[in-house]
Short mmCIF file of C-alpha atoms and ligand atoms in Angstrom, two decimals:
data_model
loop_
_atom_site.label_atom_id
_atom_site.label_comp_id
_atom_site.label_asym_id
_atom_site.label_seq_id
_atom_site.Cartn_x
_atom_site.Cartn_y
_atom_site.Cartn_z
CA MET U 106 0.00 0.00 0.00
CA ALA U 107 1.32 3.44 -0.94
CA SER U 108 -0.32 6.44 0.67
CA ALA U 109 0.15 10.19 1.16
CA ASN U 110 -1.68 12.91 3.05
CA ALA U 111 -1.99 16.46 1.66
CA LEU U 112 -3.64 19.73 2.65
CA ALA U 113 -4.79 22.57 0.38
CA HIS U 114 -6.67 25.83 0.90
CA PRO U 115 -9.62 27.07 -1.11
CA ASN U 116 -9.08 30.37 -2.92
CA ILE U 117 -11.12 33.45 -3.68
CA ALA U 118 -10.83 34.82 -7.21
CA PHE U 119 -10.35 38.58 -7.70
CA VAL U 120 -10.39 38.27 -11.49
CA LYS U 121 -12.75 35.38 -12.16
CA TYR U 122 -12.54 32.28 -14.31
CA TRP U 123 -15.85 31.64 -16.08
CA GLY U 124 -16.10 29.57 -19.25
CA ASN U 125 -13.66 27.23 -20.97
CA ARG U 126 -12.17 27.22 -24.44
CA ASP U 127 -11.83 23.43 -23.95
CA ASN U 128 -14.24 21.85 -21.45
CA GLU U 129 -12.55 18.44 -21.49
CA LEU U 130 -9.06 19.77 -20.66
CA ARG U 131 -10.47 22.68 -18.61
CA LEU U 132 -8.56 25.29 -20.57
CA PRO U 133 -10.16 28.58 -19.47
CA SER U 134 -11.47 31.32 -21.76
CA ASN U 135 -9.53 33.89 -19.71
CA GLY U 136 -6.75 34.13 -17.13
CA SER U 137 -7.62 34.71 -13.45
CA ILE U 138 -6.12 35.97 -10.17
CA SER U 139 -6.90 34.77 -6.64
CA MET U 140 -5.75 34.55 -3.05
CA ASN U 141 -5.55 31.34 -1.02
CA LEU U 142 -7.63 31.28 2.15
CA ASP U 143 -5.70 30.48 5.30
CA GLY U 144 -7.42 28.51 8.07
CA LEU U 145 -9.88 26.90 5.66
CA TYR U 146 -8.65 23.65 4.16
CA THR U 147 -9.27 20.24 2.68
CA ARG U 148 -7.11 17.37 3.96
CA THR U 149 -6.93 14.32 1.76
CA ILE U 150 -5.35 10.91 2.22
CA VAL U 151 -4.89 8.85 -0.92
CA SER U 152 -3.88 5.19 -0.62
CA PHE U 153 -3.36 2.97 -3.64
CA GLN U 154 -4.18 -0.64 -2.76
CA PRO U 155 -3.71 -3.71 -5.01
CA SER U 156 -6.80 -5.37 -3.53
CA LEU U 157 -9.25 -2.58 -4.52
CA PRO U 158 -11.43 -3.40 -7.56
CA TYR U 159 -12.34 0.31 -8.07
CA ASP U 160 -11.63 3.79 -6.64
CA GLU U 161 -13.38 4.74 -3.41
CA LEU U 162 -14.17 8.26 -2.19
CA ILE U 163 -15.09 9.21 1.37
CA VAL U 164 -15.80 12.90 2.09
CA ASN U 165 -16.34 14.03 5.69
CA GLY U 166 -17.00 10.39 6.67
CA HIS U 167 -19.58 9.71 3.92
CA GLU U 168 -18.98 7.38 0.99
CA ILE U 169 -19.56 9.21 -2.30
CA ALA U 170 -20.58 7.60 -5.61
CA GLY U 171 -21.74 8.90 -9.00
CA LYS U 172 -20.53 12.07 -10.72
CA ASN U 173 -18.23 13.26 -7.93
CA LEU U 174 -16.48 9.88 -7.72
CA ASP U 175 -16.11 9.84 -11.53
CA ARG U 176 -14.41 13.25 -11.43
CA VAL U 177 -11.96 12.04 -8.78
CA SER U 178 -11.34 8.81 -10.76
CA GLN U 179 -10.52 10.85 -13.87
CA VAL U 180 -7.71 12.62 -11.99
CA LEU U 181 -6.53 9.32 -10.43
CA GLU U 182 -6.49 7.82 -13.95
CA LEU U 183 -4.12 10.59 -15.11
CA VAL U 184 -1.88 9.84 -12.12
CA ARG U 185 -1.96 6.08 -12.84
CA ARG U 186 -0.95 6.77 -16.44
CA MET U 187 1.96 9.01 -15.33
CA ALA U 188 3.14 6.44 -12.77
CA GLY U 189 2.55 3.38 -14.95
CA SER U 190 0.32 1.86 -12.26
CA LYS U 191 -2.99 -0.01 -12.44
CA MET U 192 -3.84 0.12 -8.72
CA HIS U 193 -7.09 1.68 -7.54
CA ALA U 194 -7.17 4.08 -4.62
CA GLU U 195 -9.08 4.93 -1.50
CA VAL U 196 -9.49 8.70 -1.16
CA MET U 197 -10.45 10.08 2.25
CA SER U 198 -11.11 13.79 2.35
CA GLU U 199 -12.18 16.25 5.02
CA ASN U 200 -13.19 19.91 4.71
CA ASN U 201 -13.34 22.29 7.66
CA PHE U 202 -15.80 24.62 5.83
CA PRO U 203 -19.27 24.16 4.25
CA THR U 204 -19.12 22.54 0.80
CA GLY U 205 -20.97 23.71 -2.30
CA ALA U 206 -21.83 27.19 -1.00
CA GLY U 207 -19.64 29.26 -3.32
CA ILE U 208 -16.50 28.78 -1.23
CA ALA U 209 -14.82 26.79 -3.99
CA SER U 210 -14.61 23.50 -2.06
CA SER U 211 -13.63 21.79 -5.32
CA ALA U 212 -10.51 23.99 -5.62
CA ALA U 213 -9.06 22.82 -2.30
CA ALA U 214 -10.28 19.25 -2.91
CA PHE U 215 -8.63 18.74 -6.29
CA ALA U 216 -5.42 20.54 -5.28
CA ALA U 217 -5.07 18.25 -2.24
CA LEU U 218 -5.98 15.22 -4.39
CA ALA U 219 -3.39 16.02 -7.09
CA LEU U 220 -0.63 16.40 -4.51
CA ALA U 221 -1.56 13.38 -2.35
CA ALA U 222 -2.18 11.04 -5.30
CA THR U 223 1.09 11.83 -7.09
CA ARG U 224 3.15 11.53 -3.89
CA ALA U 225 1.42 8.25 -3.00
CA THR U 226 2.66 6.77 -6.28
CA GLY U 227 6.17 8.13 -5.68
CA LEU U 228 5.92 10.90 -8.31
CA GLU U 229 7.52 14.28 -7.50
CA LEU U 230 5.83 16.80 -9.79
CA SER U 231 6.91 20.42 -10.15
CA GLU U 232 4.50 23.16 -9.00
CA SER U 233 3.36 23.88 -12.56
CA GLU U 234 2.83 20.17 -13.32
CA LEU U 235 0.75 19.79 -10.14
CA SER U 236 -1.23 22.91 -11.03
CA ARG U 237 -2.02 21.45 -14.47
CA LEU U 238 -3.09 18.15 -12.94
CA ALA U 239 -5.32 19.81 -10.30
CA ARG U 240 -6.86 21.90 -13.12
CA ARG U 241 -8.19 18.71 -14.77
CA GLY U 242 -10.43 18.09 -11.72
CA SER U 243 -11.62 21.68 -11.24
CA GLY U 244 -10.25 24.72 -13.04
CA SER U 245 -9.89 26.89 -9.95
CA ALA U 246 -7.94 24.06 -8.23
CA ALA U 247 -4.99 25.03 -10.44
CA ARG U 248 -4.78 28.20 -8.29
CA SER U 249 -4.77 26.32 -4.94
CA ILE U 250 -1.41 24.65 -5.64
CA PRO U 251 0.90 27.74 -5.37
CA GLY U 252 0.80 29.94 -2.26
CA GLY U 253 -0.38 33.48 -1.51
CA PHE U 254 -1.58 35.67 -4.39
CA VAL U 255 -1.82 33.54 -7.51
CA GLU U 256 -2.33 34.06 -11.23
CA TRP U 257 -3.58 31.30 -13.54
CA GLN U 258 -2.40 32.07 -17.04
CA MET U 259 -4.68 30.84 -19.79
CA GLY U 260 -1.65 29.75 -21.84
CA THR U 261 -1.62 28.76 -25.47
CA ALA U 262 -2.18 25.01 -24.93
CA GLU U 263 -2.50 22.38 -22.18
CA LYS U 264 1.22 22.56 -21.34
CA ASP U 265 1.40 26.25 -20.40
CA CYS U 266 -2.01 26.46 -18.75
CA PHE U 267 -1.09 26.59 -15.04
CA ALA U 268 -1.01 28.93 -12.03
CA PHE U 269 1.93 30.55 -10.21
CA SER U 270 2.42 32.91 -7.24
CA ILE U 271 2.61 36.61 -8.04
CA ALA U 272 3.23 37.49 -4.37
CA PRO U 273 3.79 35.41 -1.20
CA PRO U 274 1.17 35.24 1.60
CA ASP U 275 2.95 37.86 3.75
CA HIS U 276 3.14 40.41 0.92
CA TRP U 277 -0.20 42.01 1.87
CA ASP U 278 -2.08 41.13 5.06
CA MET U 279 -5.53 40.70 3.57
CA VAL U 280 -8.59 39.11 5.12
CA ASP U 281 -11.57 37.61 3.33
CA CYS U 282 -14.67 38.01 5.55
CA ILE U 283 -17.18 35.58 4.05
CA ALA U 284 -20.78 36.52 4.83
CA LEU U 285 -22.74 33.26 4.75
CA VAL U 286 -26.27 33.99 3.70
CA ASN U 287 -27.46 30.57 2.59
CA PRO U 288 -25.25 27.58 3.27
CA GLU U 289 -27.51 25.22 1.26
CA HIS U 290 -26.00 23.29 -1.61
CA LYS U 291 -26.14 25.36 -4.77
CA LYS U 292 -28.45 24.30 -7.59
CA THR U 293 -26.18 24.72 -10.60
CA GLY U 294 -22.56 23.70 -10.18
CA SER U 295 -19.76 25.59 -11.87
CA SER U 296 -19.00 22.82 -14.42
CA GLU U 297 -22.48 23.24 -15.91
CA GLY U 298 -22.09 27.01 -15.64
CA HIS U 299 -18.80 27.05 -17.58
CA ALA U 300 -20.43 24.96 -20.30
CA ILE U 301 -23.16 27.57 -20.94
CA ALA U 302 -21.06 30.74 -20.43
CA GLY U 303 -20.72 31.13 -24.21
CA THR U 304 -24.51 31.38 -24.62
CA SER U 305 -24.41 34.85 -23.04
CA PRO U 306 -23.87 37.61 -25.60
CA LEU U 307 -21.82 39.38 -22.90
CA GLN U 308 -19.21 36.62 -22.50
CA GLY U 309 -17.26 37.65 -25.62
CA ALA U 310 -16.84 41.19 -24.30
CA ARG U 311 -15.91 39.95 -20.82
CA VAL U 312 -13.24 37.62 -22.21
CA ALA U 313 -11.85 40.22 -24.63
CA ASP U 314 -11.48 42.71 -21.77
CA ALA U 315 -9.82 40.22 -19.37
CA PRO U 316 -6.16 41.23 -20.06
CA ARG U 317 -7.03 44.78 -18.96
CA ARG U 318 -8.63 43.62 -15.70
CA LEU U 319 -5.75 41.20 -15.00
CA ALA U 320 -3.18 43.98 -15.48
CA ILE U 321 -5.04 46.38 -13.15
CA CYS U 322 -5.60 43.72 -10.47
CA ARG U 323 -2.01 42.41 -10.63
CA GLU U 324 -0.62 45.94 -10.31
CA ALA U 325 -2.99 46.86 -7.46
CA ILE U 326 -1.84 43.77 -5.53
CA LEU U 327 1.85 44.38 -6.20
CA LYS U 328 1.56 48.05 -5.17
CA LYS U 329 -0.89 47.30 -2.32
CA ASP U 330 -3.22 49.95 -3.74
CA PHE U 331 -6.48 49.06 -1.97
CA GLU U 332 -8.71 51.61 -3.74
CA ALA U 333 -7.69 50.35 -7.22
CA PHE U 334 -7.97 46.76 -5.96
CA ALA U 335 -11.49 47.35 -4.60
CA ARG U 336 -12.75 48.91 -7.84
CA ILE U 337 -11.39 46.16 -10.09
CA ILE U 338 -12.54 43.16 -8.03
CA GLU U 339 -16.11 44.49 -7.70
CA HIS U 340 -16.18 45.33 -11.41
CA ASP U 341 -14.90 41.86 -12.34
CA SER U 342 -17.36 40.04 -10.07
CA ASP U 343 -20.27 42.11 -11.44
CA MET U 344 -19.17 41.29 -15.00
CA MET U 345 -19.08 37.56 -14.34
CA HIS U 346 -22.54 37.66 -12.76
CA ALA U 347 -23.85 39.69 -15.72
CA VAL U 348 -22.71 36.80 -17.96
CA MET U 349 -24.29 34.23 -15.63
CA MET U 350 -27.62 36.09 -15.53
CA THR U 351 -27.74 36.44 -19.32
CA SER U 352 -26.76 32.89 -20.27
CA THR U 353 -29.26 30.24 -21.43
CA PRO U 354 -30.57 28.95 -19.12
CA PRO U 355 -29.98 32.01 -16.91
CA LEU U 356 -28.08 31.58 -13.64
CA MET U 357 -29.04 33.91 -10.81
CA TYR U 358 -26.85 33.20 -7.78
CA TRP U 359 -27.65 36.43 -5.93
CA GLN U 360 -30.33 36.77 -3.30
CA ALA U 361 -31.77 40.04 -2.00
CA ILE U 362 -29.32 40.03 0.91
CA THR U 363 -26.40 39.54 -1.51
CA VAL U 364 -27.23 42.88 -3.17
CA GLU U 365 -27.88 44.56 0.19
CA ILE U 366 -24.34 43.63 1.22
CA PHE U 367 -22.96 45.19 -2.00
CA HIS U 368 -24.65 48.50 -1.13
CA ALA U 369 -23.50 48.34 2.48
CA VAL U 370 -19.86 47.67 1.48
CA ARG U 371 -19.84 50.59 -0.98
CA THR U 372 -21.37 52.90 1.63
CA TRP U 373 -18.77 51.83 4.19
CA ARG U 374 -15.95 52.38 1.69
CA ALA U 375 -17.18 55.83 0.73
CA ALA U 376 -17.16 56.66 4.45
CA GLY U 377 -13.57 55.45 4.92
CA LEU U 378 -13.79 51.74 5.83
CA ALA U 379 -11.70 50.12 3.09
CA ALA U 380 -13.49 46.91 2.03
CA ALA U 381 -14.58 45.41 -1.29
CA TYR U 382 -16.98 42.65 -2.32
CA THR U 383 -16.73 39.69 -4.66
CA VAL U 384 -19.08 36.73 -5.21
CA ASP U 385 -18.48 33.27 -6.74
CA ALA U 386 -21.08 30.75 -7.94
CA GLY U 387 -23.31 31.09 -4.87
CA PRO U 388 -25.10 33.75 -2.83
CA ASN U 389 -22.39 34.30 -0.17
CA VAL U 390 -20.48 37.55 -0.29
CA HIS U 391 -16.70 37.66 0.18
CA VAL U 392 -15.82 41.04 1.71
CA VAL U 393 -12.09 41.59 1.35
CA CYS U 394 -10.14 44.09 3.45
CA GLU U 395 -6.79 44.71 5.08
CA ARG U 396 -6.21 43.03 8.47
CA ALA U 397 -6.56 46.33 10.37
CA SER U 398 -10.18 46.73 9.17
CA ALA U 399 -11.22 43.07 9.46
CA GLY U 400 -12.67 43.26 12.99
CA GLU U 401 -14.89 46.18 12.10
CA VAL U 402 -15.98 44.68 8.75
CA GLU U 403 -16.87 41.40 10.46
CA ARG U 404 -18.82 43.19 13.19
CA ARG U 405 -20.83 45.24 10.67
CA LEU U 406 -21.55 42.18 8.48
CA ARG U 407 -22.91 40.28 11.47
CA GLU U 408 -25.28 43.16 12.22
CA LEU U 409 -26.95 42.92 8.79
CA PRO U 410 -30.25 41.03 8.99
CA GLY U 411 -30.00 37.94 6.77
CA VAL U 412 -26.31 37.32 7.37
CA GLY U 413 -25.96 34.00 9.19
CA ASP U 414 -22.34 33.50 10.07
CA VAL U 415 -19.12 35.21 8.96
CA LEU U 416 -16.00 33.13 8.25
CA SER U 417 -12.73 35.05 8.16
CA ALA U 418 -9.59 33.91 6.41
CA GLY U 419 -6.20 35.52 5.88
CA THR U 420 -3.83 34.82 2.99
CA GLY U 421 -2.96 31.13 2.77
CA GLY U 422 0.12 29.22 1.69
CA PRO U 423 0.57 26.54 -0.97
CA ALA U 424 -0.78 22.99 -1.04
CA GLN U 425 1.47 20.83 1.11
CA ILE U 426 2.16 17.30 2.27
CA VAL U 427 1.23 16.80 5.95
O1 LIG O 571 -13.18 25.61 -10.63
P1 LIG O 571 -14.64 25.74 -10.82
O2 LIG O 571 -15.11 24.94 -12.01
O3 LIG O 571 -15.41 25.42 -9.59
O4 LIG O 571 -14.97 27.25 -11.21
C1 LIG O 571 -14.84 28.33 -10.32
C2 LIG O 571 -15.63 29.48 -10.79
C3 LIG O 571 -15.71 30.68 -9.86
O5 LIG O 571 -15.51 30.31 -8.52
C4 LIG O 571 -17.10 31.28 -9.99
C5 LIG O 571 -14.70 31.75 -10.26
C6 LIG O 571 -13.26 31.48 -9.91
O6 LIG O 571 -12.40 31.97 -10.67
O7 LIG O 571 -12.97 30.84 -8.89
#
């Protein structure tokens, strides 16, 4: 039996990935930028066993079958091919945060899986190779392999489509205060969403404009210019949701409280509390701020009627073997 145990953080995208130019290989339509979330993690143990007739997946103590197991098996199959092995694996995974609520649980899950599965077979992949492998399970997982502030370049082909750090975790002490408004499992997963992104007449414009947004966001992070950072991440999130809302069928992830939080955050910022919002494929709002403002942002979010809990996470490191 060969096994390995790995840990990876979810990430929050500041310039979002939405839509693929190749769904099978998960080659994105545009590049993206994110930050890993410290304190939140998926821990995964992969053990390859000669006696197993098929792959097994256990998440938070529950055995999983169907589509989610198939997705994990696809990544394990790539690892088996690389290692020249035919052994099936038992995958045991635990999250310390709610899954399927727009907190990119799949990003942490597939990053931890890619690292644990390759190490269990004795393979030592480079960071970019691991990022490419994680990408095959879930696009955003490519960004949970490197640490800190991360850019996923769209590349020209499969080989150069991977993520890398643009700044280490301690470069800018940022906190993501996640206002949980509805922790229920979302109705439309991101894989289905990516597949219909191109049906929105706005997607072409969003993709064409992505290099501009990436340049502004990258520079704002490198210069620690919060005002520029706030404007671009809100703009980018709104653009992605405009595409979602205008695709066929339409995807509306926002609830009334989601929009109320947008207004509150902009009012706070205008009055001097530096915070900015961004939303993934769910109704929860990520309110990002510098560490010094995090206590106040959290307190104000909790006061809003309709906000359940608030999870706070600083800037996280890379996926690692534990
Ligand atoms: O990796 P996926 O297929 O779960 O897609 C993630 C999509 C968003 O979270 C909405 C945006 C992003 O860049 O993380």
